[in-house]
Coordinates of C-alpha atoms in Angstrom, one line a residue:
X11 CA 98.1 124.6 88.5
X12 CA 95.6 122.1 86.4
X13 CA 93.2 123.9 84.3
X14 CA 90.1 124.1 85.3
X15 CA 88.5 124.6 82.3
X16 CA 84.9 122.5 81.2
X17 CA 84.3 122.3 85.6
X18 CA 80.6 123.6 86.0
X19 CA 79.7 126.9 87.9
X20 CA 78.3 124.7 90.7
X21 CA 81.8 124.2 92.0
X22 CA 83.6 127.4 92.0
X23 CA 80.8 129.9 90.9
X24 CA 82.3 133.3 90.8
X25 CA 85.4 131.9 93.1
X26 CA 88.5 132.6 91.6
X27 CA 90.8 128.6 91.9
X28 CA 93.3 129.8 93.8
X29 CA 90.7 130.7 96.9
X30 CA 89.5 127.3 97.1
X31 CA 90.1 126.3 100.9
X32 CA 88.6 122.9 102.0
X33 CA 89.2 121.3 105.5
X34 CA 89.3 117.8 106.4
X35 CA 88.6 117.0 110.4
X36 CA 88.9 114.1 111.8
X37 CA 88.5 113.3 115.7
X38 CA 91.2 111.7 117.2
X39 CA 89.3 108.6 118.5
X40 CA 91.3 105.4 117.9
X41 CA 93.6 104.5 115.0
X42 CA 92.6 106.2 111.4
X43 CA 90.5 103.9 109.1
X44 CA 90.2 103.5 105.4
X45 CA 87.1 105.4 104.8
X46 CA 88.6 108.3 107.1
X47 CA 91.4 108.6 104.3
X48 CA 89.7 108.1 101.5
X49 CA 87.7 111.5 102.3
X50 CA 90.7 113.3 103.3
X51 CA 92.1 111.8 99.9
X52 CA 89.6 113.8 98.1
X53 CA 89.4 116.9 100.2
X54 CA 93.4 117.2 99.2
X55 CA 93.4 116.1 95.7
X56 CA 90.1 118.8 95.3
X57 CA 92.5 121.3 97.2
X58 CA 95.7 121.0 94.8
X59 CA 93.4 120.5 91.6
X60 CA 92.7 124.2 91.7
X61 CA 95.6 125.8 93.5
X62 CA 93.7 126.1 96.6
X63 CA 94.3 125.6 100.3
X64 CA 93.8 122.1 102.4
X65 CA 93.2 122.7 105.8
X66 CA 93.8 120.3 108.6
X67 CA 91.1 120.9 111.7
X68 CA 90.8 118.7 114.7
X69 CA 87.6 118.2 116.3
X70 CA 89.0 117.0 119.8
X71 CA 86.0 118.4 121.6
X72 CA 84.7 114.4 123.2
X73 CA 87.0 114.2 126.1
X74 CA 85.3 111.0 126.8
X75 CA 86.9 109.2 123.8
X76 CA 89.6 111.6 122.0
X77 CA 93.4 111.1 123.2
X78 CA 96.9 112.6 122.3
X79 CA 97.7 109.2 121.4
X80 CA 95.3 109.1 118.7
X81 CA 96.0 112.6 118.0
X82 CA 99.7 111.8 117.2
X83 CA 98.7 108.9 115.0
X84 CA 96.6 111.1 112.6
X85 CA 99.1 113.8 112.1
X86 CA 101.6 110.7 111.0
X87 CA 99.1 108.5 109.2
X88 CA 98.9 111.8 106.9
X89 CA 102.5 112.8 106.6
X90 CA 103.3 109.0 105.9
X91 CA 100.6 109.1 103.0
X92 CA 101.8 112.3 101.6
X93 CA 98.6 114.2 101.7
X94 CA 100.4 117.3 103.3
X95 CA 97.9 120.2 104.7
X96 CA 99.1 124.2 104.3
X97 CA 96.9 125.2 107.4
X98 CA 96.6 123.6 110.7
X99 CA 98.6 121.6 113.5
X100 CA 102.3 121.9 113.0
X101 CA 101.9 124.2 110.2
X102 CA 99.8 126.8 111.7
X103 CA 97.9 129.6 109.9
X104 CA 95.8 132.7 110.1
X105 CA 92.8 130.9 111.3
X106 CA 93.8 129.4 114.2
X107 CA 93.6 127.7 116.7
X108 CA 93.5 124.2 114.6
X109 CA 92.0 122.3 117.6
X110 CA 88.3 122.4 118.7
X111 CA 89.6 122.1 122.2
X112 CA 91.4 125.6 122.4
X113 CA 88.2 127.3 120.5
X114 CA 85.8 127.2 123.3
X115 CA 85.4 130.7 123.9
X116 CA 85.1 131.2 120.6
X117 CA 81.7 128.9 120.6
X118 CA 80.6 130.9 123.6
X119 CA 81.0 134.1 122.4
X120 CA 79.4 132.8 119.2
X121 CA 76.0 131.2 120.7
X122 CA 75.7 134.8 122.8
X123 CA 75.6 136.9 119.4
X124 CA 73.2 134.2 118.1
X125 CA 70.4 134.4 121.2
X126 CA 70.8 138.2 120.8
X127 CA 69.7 138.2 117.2
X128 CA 67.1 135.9 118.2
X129 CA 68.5 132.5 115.8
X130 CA 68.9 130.5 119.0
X131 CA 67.0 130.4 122.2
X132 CA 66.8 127.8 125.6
X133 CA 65.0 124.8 125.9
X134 CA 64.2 123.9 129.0
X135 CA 62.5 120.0 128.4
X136 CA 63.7 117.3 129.9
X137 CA 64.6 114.1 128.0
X138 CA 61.4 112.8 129.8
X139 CA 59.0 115.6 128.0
X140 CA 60.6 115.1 124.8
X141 CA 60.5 111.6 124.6
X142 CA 56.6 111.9 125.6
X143 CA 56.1 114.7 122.7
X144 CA 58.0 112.8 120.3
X145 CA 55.5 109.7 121.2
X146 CA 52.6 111.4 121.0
X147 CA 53.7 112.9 117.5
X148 CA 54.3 109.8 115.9
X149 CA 50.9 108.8 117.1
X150 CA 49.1 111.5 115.3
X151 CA 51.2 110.7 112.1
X152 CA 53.5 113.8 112.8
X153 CA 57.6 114.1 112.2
X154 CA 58.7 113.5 115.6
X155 CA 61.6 116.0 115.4
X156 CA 61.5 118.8 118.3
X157 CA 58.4 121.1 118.2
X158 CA 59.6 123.9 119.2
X159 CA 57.6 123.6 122.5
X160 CA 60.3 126.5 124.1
X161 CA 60.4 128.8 121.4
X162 CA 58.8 131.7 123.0
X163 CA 60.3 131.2 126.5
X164 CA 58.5 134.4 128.1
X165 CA 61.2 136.2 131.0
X166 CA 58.5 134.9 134.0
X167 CA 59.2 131.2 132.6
X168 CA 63.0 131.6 132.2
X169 CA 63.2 133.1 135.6
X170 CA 60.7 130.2 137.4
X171 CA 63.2 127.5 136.0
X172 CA 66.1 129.3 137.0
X173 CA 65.1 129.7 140.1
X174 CA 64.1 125.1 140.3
X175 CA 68.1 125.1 139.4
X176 CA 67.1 123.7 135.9
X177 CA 69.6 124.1 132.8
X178 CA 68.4 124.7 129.8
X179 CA 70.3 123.7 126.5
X180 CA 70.5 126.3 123.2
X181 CA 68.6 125.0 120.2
X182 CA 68.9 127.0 116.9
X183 CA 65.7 128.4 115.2
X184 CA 65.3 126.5 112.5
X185 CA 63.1 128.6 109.2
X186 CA 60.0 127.9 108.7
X187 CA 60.4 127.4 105.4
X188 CA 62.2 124.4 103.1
X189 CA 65.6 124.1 103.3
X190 CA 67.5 123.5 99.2
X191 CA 71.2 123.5 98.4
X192 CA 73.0 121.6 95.3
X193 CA 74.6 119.1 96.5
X194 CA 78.3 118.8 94.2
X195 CA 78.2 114.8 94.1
X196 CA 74.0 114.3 94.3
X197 CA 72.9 117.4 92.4
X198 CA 69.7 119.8 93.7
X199 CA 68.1 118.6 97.0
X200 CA 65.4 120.1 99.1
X201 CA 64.3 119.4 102.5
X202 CA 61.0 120.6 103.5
X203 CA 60.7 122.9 106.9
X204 CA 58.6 119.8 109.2
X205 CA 61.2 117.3 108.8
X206 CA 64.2 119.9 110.0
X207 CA 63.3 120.5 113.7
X208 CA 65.2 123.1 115.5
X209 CA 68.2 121.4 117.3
X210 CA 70.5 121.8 119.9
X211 CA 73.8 124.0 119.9
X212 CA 74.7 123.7 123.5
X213 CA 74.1 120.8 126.0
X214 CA 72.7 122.1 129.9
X215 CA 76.3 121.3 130.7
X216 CA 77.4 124.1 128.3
X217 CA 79.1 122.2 126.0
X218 CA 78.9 122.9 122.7
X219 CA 78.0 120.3 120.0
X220 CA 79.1 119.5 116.4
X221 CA 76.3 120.9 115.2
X222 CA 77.4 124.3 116.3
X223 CA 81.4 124.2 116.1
X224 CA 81.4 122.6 112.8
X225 CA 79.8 125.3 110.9
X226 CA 81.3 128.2 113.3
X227 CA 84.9 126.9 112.5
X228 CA 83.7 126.5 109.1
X229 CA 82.2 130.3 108.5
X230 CA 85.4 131.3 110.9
X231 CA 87.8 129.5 108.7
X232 CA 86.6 130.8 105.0
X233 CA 86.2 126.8 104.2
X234 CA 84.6 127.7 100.4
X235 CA 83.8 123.9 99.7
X236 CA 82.9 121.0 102.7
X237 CA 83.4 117.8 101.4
X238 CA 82.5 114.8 103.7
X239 CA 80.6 111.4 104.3
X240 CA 77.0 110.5 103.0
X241 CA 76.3 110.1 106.5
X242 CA 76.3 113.8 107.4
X243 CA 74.6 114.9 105.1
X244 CA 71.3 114.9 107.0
X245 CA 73.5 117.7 108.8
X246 CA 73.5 120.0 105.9
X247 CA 70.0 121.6 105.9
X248 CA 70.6 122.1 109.4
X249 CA 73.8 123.9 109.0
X250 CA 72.9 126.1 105.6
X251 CA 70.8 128.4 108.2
X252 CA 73.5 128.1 110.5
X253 CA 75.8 129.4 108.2
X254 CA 73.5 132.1 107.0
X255 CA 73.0 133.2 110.5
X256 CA 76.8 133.5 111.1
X257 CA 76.5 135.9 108.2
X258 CA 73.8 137.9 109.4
X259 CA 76.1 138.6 112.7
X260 CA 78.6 139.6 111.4
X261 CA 81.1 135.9 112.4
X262 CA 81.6 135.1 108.7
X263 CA 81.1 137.7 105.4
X264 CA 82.3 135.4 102.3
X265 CA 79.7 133.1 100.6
X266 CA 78.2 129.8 102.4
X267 CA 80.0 126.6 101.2
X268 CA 79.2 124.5 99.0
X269 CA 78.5 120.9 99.9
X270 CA 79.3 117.4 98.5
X271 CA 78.8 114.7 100.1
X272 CA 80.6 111.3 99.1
X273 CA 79.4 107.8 99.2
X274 CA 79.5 104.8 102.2
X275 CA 82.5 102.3 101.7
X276 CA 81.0 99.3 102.0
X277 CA 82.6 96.1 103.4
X278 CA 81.5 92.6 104.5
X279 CA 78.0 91.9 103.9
X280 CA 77.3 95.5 102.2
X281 CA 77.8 97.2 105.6
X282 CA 79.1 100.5 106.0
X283 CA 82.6 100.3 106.8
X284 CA 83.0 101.7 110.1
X285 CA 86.2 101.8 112.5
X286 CA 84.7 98.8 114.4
X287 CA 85.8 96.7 111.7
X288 CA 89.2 95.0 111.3
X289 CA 89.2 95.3 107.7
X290 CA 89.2 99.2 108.0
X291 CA 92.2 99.9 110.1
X292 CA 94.6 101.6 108.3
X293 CA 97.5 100.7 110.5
X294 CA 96.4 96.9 109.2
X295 CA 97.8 97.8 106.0
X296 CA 100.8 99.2 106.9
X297 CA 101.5 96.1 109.5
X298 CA 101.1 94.1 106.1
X299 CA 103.2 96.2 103.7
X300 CA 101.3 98.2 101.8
X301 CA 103.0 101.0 100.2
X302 CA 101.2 104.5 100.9
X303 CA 101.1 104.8 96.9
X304 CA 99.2 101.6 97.0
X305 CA 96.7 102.6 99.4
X306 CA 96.2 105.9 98.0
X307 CA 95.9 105.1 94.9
X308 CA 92.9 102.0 95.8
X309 CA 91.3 104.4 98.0
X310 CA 90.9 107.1 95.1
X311 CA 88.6 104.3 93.1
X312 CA 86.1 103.9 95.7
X313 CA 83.5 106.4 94.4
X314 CA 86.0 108.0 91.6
X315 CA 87.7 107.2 88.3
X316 CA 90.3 108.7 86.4
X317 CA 88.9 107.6 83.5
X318 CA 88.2 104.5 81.2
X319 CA 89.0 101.5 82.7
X320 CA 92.5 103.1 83.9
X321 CA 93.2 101.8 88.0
X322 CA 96.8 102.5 87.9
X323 CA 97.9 106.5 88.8
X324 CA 100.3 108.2 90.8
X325 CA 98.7 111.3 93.1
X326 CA 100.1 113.5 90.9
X327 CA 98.0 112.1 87.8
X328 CA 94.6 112.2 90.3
X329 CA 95.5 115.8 91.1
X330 CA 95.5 116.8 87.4
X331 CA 92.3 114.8 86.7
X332 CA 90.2 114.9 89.7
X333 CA 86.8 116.5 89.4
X334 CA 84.3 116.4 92.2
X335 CA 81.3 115.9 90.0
X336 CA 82.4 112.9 88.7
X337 CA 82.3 111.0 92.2
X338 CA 79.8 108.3 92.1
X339 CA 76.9 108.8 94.7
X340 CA 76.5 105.1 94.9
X341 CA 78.4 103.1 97.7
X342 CA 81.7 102.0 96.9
X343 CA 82.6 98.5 98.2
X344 CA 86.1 97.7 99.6
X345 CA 87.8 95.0 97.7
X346 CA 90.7 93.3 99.4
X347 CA 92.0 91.8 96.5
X348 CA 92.0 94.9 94.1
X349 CA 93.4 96.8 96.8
X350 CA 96.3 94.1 97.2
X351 CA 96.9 93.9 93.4
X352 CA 97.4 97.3 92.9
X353 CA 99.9 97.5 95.8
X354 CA 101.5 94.7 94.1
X355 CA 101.7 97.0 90.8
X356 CA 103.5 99.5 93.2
X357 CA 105.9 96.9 94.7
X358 CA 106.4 96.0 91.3
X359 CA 107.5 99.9 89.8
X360 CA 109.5 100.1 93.1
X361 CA 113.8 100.0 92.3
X362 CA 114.9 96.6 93.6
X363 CA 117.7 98.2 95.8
X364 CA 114.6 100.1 97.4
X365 CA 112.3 97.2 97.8
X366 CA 115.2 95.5 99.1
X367 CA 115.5 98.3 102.0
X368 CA 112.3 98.3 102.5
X369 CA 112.2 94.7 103.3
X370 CA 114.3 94.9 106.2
X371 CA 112.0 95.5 108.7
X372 CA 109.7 93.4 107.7
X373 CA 112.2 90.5 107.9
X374 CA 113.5 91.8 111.5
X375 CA 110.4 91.6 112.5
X376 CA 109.5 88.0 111.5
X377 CA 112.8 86.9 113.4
X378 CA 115.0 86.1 110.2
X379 CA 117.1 89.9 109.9
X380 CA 119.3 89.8 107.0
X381 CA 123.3 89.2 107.9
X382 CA 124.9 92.8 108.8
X383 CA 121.5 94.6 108.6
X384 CA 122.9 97.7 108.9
X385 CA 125.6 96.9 106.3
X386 CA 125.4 98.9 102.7
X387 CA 124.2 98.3 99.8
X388 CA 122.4 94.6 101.4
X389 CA 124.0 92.5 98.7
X390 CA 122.4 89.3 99.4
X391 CA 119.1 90.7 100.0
X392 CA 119.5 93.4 97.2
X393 CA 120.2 90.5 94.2
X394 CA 117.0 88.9 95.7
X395 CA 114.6 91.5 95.4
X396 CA 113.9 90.8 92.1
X397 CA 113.4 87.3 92.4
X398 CA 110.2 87.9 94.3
X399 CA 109.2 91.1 93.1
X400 CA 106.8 90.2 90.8
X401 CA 105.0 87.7 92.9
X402 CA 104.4 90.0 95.8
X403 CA 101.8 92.2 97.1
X404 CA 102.7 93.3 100.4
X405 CA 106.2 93.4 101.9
X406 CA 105.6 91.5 105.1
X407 CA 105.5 88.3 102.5
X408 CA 109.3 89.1 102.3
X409 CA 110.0 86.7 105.3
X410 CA 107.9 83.7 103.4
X411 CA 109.4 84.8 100.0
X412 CA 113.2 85.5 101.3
X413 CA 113.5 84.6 105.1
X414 CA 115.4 81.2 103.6
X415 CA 118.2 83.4 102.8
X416 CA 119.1 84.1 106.4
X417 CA 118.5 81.1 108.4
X418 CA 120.7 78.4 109.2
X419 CA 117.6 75.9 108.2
X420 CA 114.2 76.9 107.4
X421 CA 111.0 76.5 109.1
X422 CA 109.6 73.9 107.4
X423 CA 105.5 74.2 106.5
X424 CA 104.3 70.4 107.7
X425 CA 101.6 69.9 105.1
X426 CA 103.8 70.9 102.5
X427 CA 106.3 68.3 103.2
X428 CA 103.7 65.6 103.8
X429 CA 102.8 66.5 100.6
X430 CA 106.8 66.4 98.7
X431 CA 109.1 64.8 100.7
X432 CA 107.7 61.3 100.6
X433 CA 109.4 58.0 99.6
X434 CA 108.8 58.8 95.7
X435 CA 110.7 61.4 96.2
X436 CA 113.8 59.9 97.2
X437 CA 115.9 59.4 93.6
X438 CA 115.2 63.2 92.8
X439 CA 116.4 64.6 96.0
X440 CA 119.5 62.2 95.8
X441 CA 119.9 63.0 92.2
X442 CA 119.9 66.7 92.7
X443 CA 122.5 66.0 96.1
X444 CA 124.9 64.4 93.5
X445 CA 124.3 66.5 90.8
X446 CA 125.1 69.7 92.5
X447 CA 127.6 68.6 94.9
X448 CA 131.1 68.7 92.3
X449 CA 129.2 71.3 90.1
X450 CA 132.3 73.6 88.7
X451 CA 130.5 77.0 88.3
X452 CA 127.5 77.8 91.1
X453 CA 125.7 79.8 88.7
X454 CA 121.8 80.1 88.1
X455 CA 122.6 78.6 84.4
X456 CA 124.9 76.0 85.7
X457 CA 122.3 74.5 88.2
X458 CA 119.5 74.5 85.9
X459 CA 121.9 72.9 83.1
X460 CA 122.6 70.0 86.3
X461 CA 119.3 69.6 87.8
X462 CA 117.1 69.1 84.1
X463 CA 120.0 67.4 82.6
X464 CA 120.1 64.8 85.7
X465 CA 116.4 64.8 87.1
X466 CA 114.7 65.4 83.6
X467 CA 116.6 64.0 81.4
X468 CA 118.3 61.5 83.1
X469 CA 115.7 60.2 85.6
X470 CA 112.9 61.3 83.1
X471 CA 111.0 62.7 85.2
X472 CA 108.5 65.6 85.1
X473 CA 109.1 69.2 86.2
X474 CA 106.8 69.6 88.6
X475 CA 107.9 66.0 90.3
X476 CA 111.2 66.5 90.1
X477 CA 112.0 70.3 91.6
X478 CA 108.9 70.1 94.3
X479 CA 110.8 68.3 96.8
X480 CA 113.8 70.1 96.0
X481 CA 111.8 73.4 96.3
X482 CA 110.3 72.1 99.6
X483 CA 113.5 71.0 100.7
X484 CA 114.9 74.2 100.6
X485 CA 112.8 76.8 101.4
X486 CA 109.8 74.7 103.5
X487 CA 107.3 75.8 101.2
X488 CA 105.7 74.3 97.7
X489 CA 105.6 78.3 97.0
X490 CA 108.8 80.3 96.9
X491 CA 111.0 82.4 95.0
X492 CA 112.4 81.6 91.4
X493 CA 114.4 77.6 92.5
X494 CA 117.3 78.0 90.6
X495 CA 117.9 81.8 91.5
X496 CA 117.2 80.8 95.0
X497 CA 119.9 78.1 94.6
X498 CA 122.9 80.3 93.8
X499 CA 121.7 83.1 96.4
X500 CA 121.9 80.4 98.9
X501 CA 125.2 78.9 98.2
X502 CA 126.1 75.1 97.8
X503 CA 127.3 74.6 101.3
X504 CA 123.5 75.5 102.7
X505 CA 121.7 74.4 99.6
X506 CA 123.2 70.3 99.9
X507 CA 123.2 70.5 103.9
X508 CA 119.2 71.3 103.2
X509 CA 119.2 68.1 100.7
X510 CA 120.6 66.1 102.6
X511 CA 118.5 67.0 105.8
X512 CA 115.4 66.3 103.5
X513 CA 117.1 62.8 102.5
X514 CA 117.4 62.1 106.2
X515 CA 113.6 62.7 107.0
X516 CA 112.5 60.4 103.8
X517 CA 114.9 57.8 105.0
X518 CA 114.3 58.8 108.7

């Protein structure tokens, strides 16, 4: 385990490292998003810092908008990223069950030991007399938070709506007093007692809300540390008397948790990055390529650094280094292009056999599958991995970079042969035609040696005019892998049938 030594008292306090237990839990609405991972990210880096225990909860409780289907796809998203939970589904645990949805008796039982002690009570207005309360409040200059209108419910009231058929719902008593807790990424806050209104536990349907089965599973579950979004924390002075409440009934005995809350990822405009948008789909970036190294390790920069101006780290290295205090409060804006390079650094440390596997699919799937896919070791497609490597970023670029390798003739990118394969172009395609079709040794060197010596030297003309059209010619881009490399992979049989096509269109 990392030493923990230099971390303040506001994180562990008398907690010995190895008892750290955090939880991360999502709802299975729809496909996991960026932001989503980054705070699981943290919640498991925080978790195997100190030894402790990462906890995997869902909160499937919405049946209006949680499926098995997206259910399914959280369990794998994590698995595929490598953050691996000790406690929850598919691993089980001591503090099951790991699933909102199989807990509701729990809640019930729960809420019944709270009205008996007095920390929760019914509320019998309707959304009609709240909303005129809340008016009339803002009027006089008042918070407009609940007023606590039902907080003395005498038996001859309770019994005179019962008897209308009216439901009530259960709100907690709020203290009257201010609410303060230190805050691990913000530092000391306070809330005062008029702008924390007593809320509601239960619905008149009887279900139970997040309010109340967040904190229950919470206390229930020894969670010692709850690390989530900015935007719950107006949730936490709620929840702190919650939590002490559980406590005074006996639900939970171990200290409250402490609380940090991380910052918004921003993307287009400064927005808050929210599952609505495109750009925050995680399944985008594994469509494109991106290596689960690659997005881990972006995802750890928005709101944390290793330190210095270091971006590069494996989730080992974050695990020794990460300290919770050092999270930037501020919003942290997703970057496309830094999250591409550094997936491009990963590609890039990757073995070129394993790149070269891992391109497969994504050449299947763009209709140009390598000859014998399922052939060992690959050898076309394994000697040229490394001519692309270093240009890449994402692996589904392995059809543009090496999908000329495996077709009979290659799609051919319009603009970019309006652009080379004009009339001027003619003597350097015919030039290369000649010198490569009695070339001795088809070699990388020996085609280089044949095409400068007879289209630089001999025609005298420029690098850039002289191997464009061939480049064009044969791949059916102006951008492609290394020429001459790409030459030899393809062989002089498909290499002069692609010159001599290209002759034919100039001449058409």
């Amino acid at each position: 385990m990392p030493s923990t030594s230099g971390r303040t008292d506001a994180v562990l306090g008398d907690l010995a490292p190895e008892d750290v237990r955090v939880r991360f839990s999502p709802s299975p609405t729809g496909n996991p998003h960026v932001g989503l991972v980054r705070t699981a990210l943290f919640n498991w880096a925080f978790a195997r810092h100190y030894g402790g225990t990462f906890v995997l909860r869902i909160e499937d409780t919405d049946v209006t908008r949680d499926s098995e289907e997206s259910y399914l796809a959280l369990l794998e998203a994590f698995q595929w990223l490598g953050l691996n939970w000790d406690e929850g589904p598919e691993k089980g645990g001591d503090y099951g069950p790991y699933r909102q949805s199989l807990r509701y008796d729990i809640y019930t039982d729960v809420v019944r030991r709270l009205m008996d002690a007095g920390y929760a009570y019914h509320c019998y207005c309707s959304q009609e007399e709240l909303d005129q309360r809340r008016q009339a409040a803002r009027a006089a200059g008042r918070p407009s938070g609940y007023d606590g209108h039902w907080r003395a419910l005498t038996l001859d009231q309770f019994a005179a709506f019962k008897a209308k058929g009216r439901e009530p719902v259960v709100r907690f008593r709020m203290p009257d007093r201010s609410i303060s807790f230190v805050d691990l990424v913000r530092g000391e806050l306070t809330f005062d007692a008029e702008n924390v209104s007593d809320y509601v536990l239960v619905r008149a349907n009887g279900h139970s809300l997040y309010p109340l089965v967040n904190p229950v599973d919470d206390a229930m579950m020894d969670i010692t540390h709850v690390l989530r979004g900015e935007d719950l924390l107006s949730s936490t002075p709620r929840q702190v008397p919650l939590h002490e409440a559980l406590r005074e009934i006996g639900v939970a005995s171990g200290p409250l948790p402490r609380f940090g809350h991380l910052p918004f990822v921003l993307g287009e405009g400064n927005r808050k990055l929210s599952k609505r948008d495109p750009q925050s789909s995680l399944r985008l970036y594994r469509d494109r390529g991106f290596l689960p190294e690659g997005i881990v390790n972006y995802l750890a920069l928005l709101g944390w650094s290793i330190g210095g101006d270091r971006e590069f780290f494996s989730l080992d290295e974050m695990v020794e280094a990460f300290d919770i205090t050092r999270v930037n409060p501020n919003p942290a804006r997703f970057d496309l292009k830094k999250a591409e390079a550094i997936n491009g650094m990963w590609l890039r440390r990757l073995d070129p056999d394993d790149l070269a596997t891992r391109m497969v699919p994504y050449l299947q799937a763009g209709g140009v599958p390598p000859e014998n896919p399922s052939d060992e070791p690959l050898p076309p497609l394994k000697a040229a991995a490394p001519l692309v490597q270093e240009r890449m970023v994402a692996l589904d670029e392995s059809v543009g970079m090496l999908g000329l390798l495996f077709v009979d003739e290659p799609e051919m990118d319009e603009a970019a042969a309006a652009q080379a394969l004009t009339p001027a172009a003619l003597s350097a395609l015919d030039e290369a035609f000649k010198a490569l079709v009695d070339l001795g040794e088809w070699t990388t060197p020996a085609i280089e040696e044949a095409l400068r010596s007879s289209l630089i030297d001999g025609l005298g003309l420029k690098p850039r005019v002289a191997f464009g059209p061939i480049r064009v010619a044969v791949s059916g881009r102006r951008v492609s892998p290394p020429l001459f490399e790409s030459l030899e992979l393809l062989g002089r049989e498909r290499t002069l049938a692609r010159l001599d096509a290209a002759i034919a269109r100039v001449t058409g």
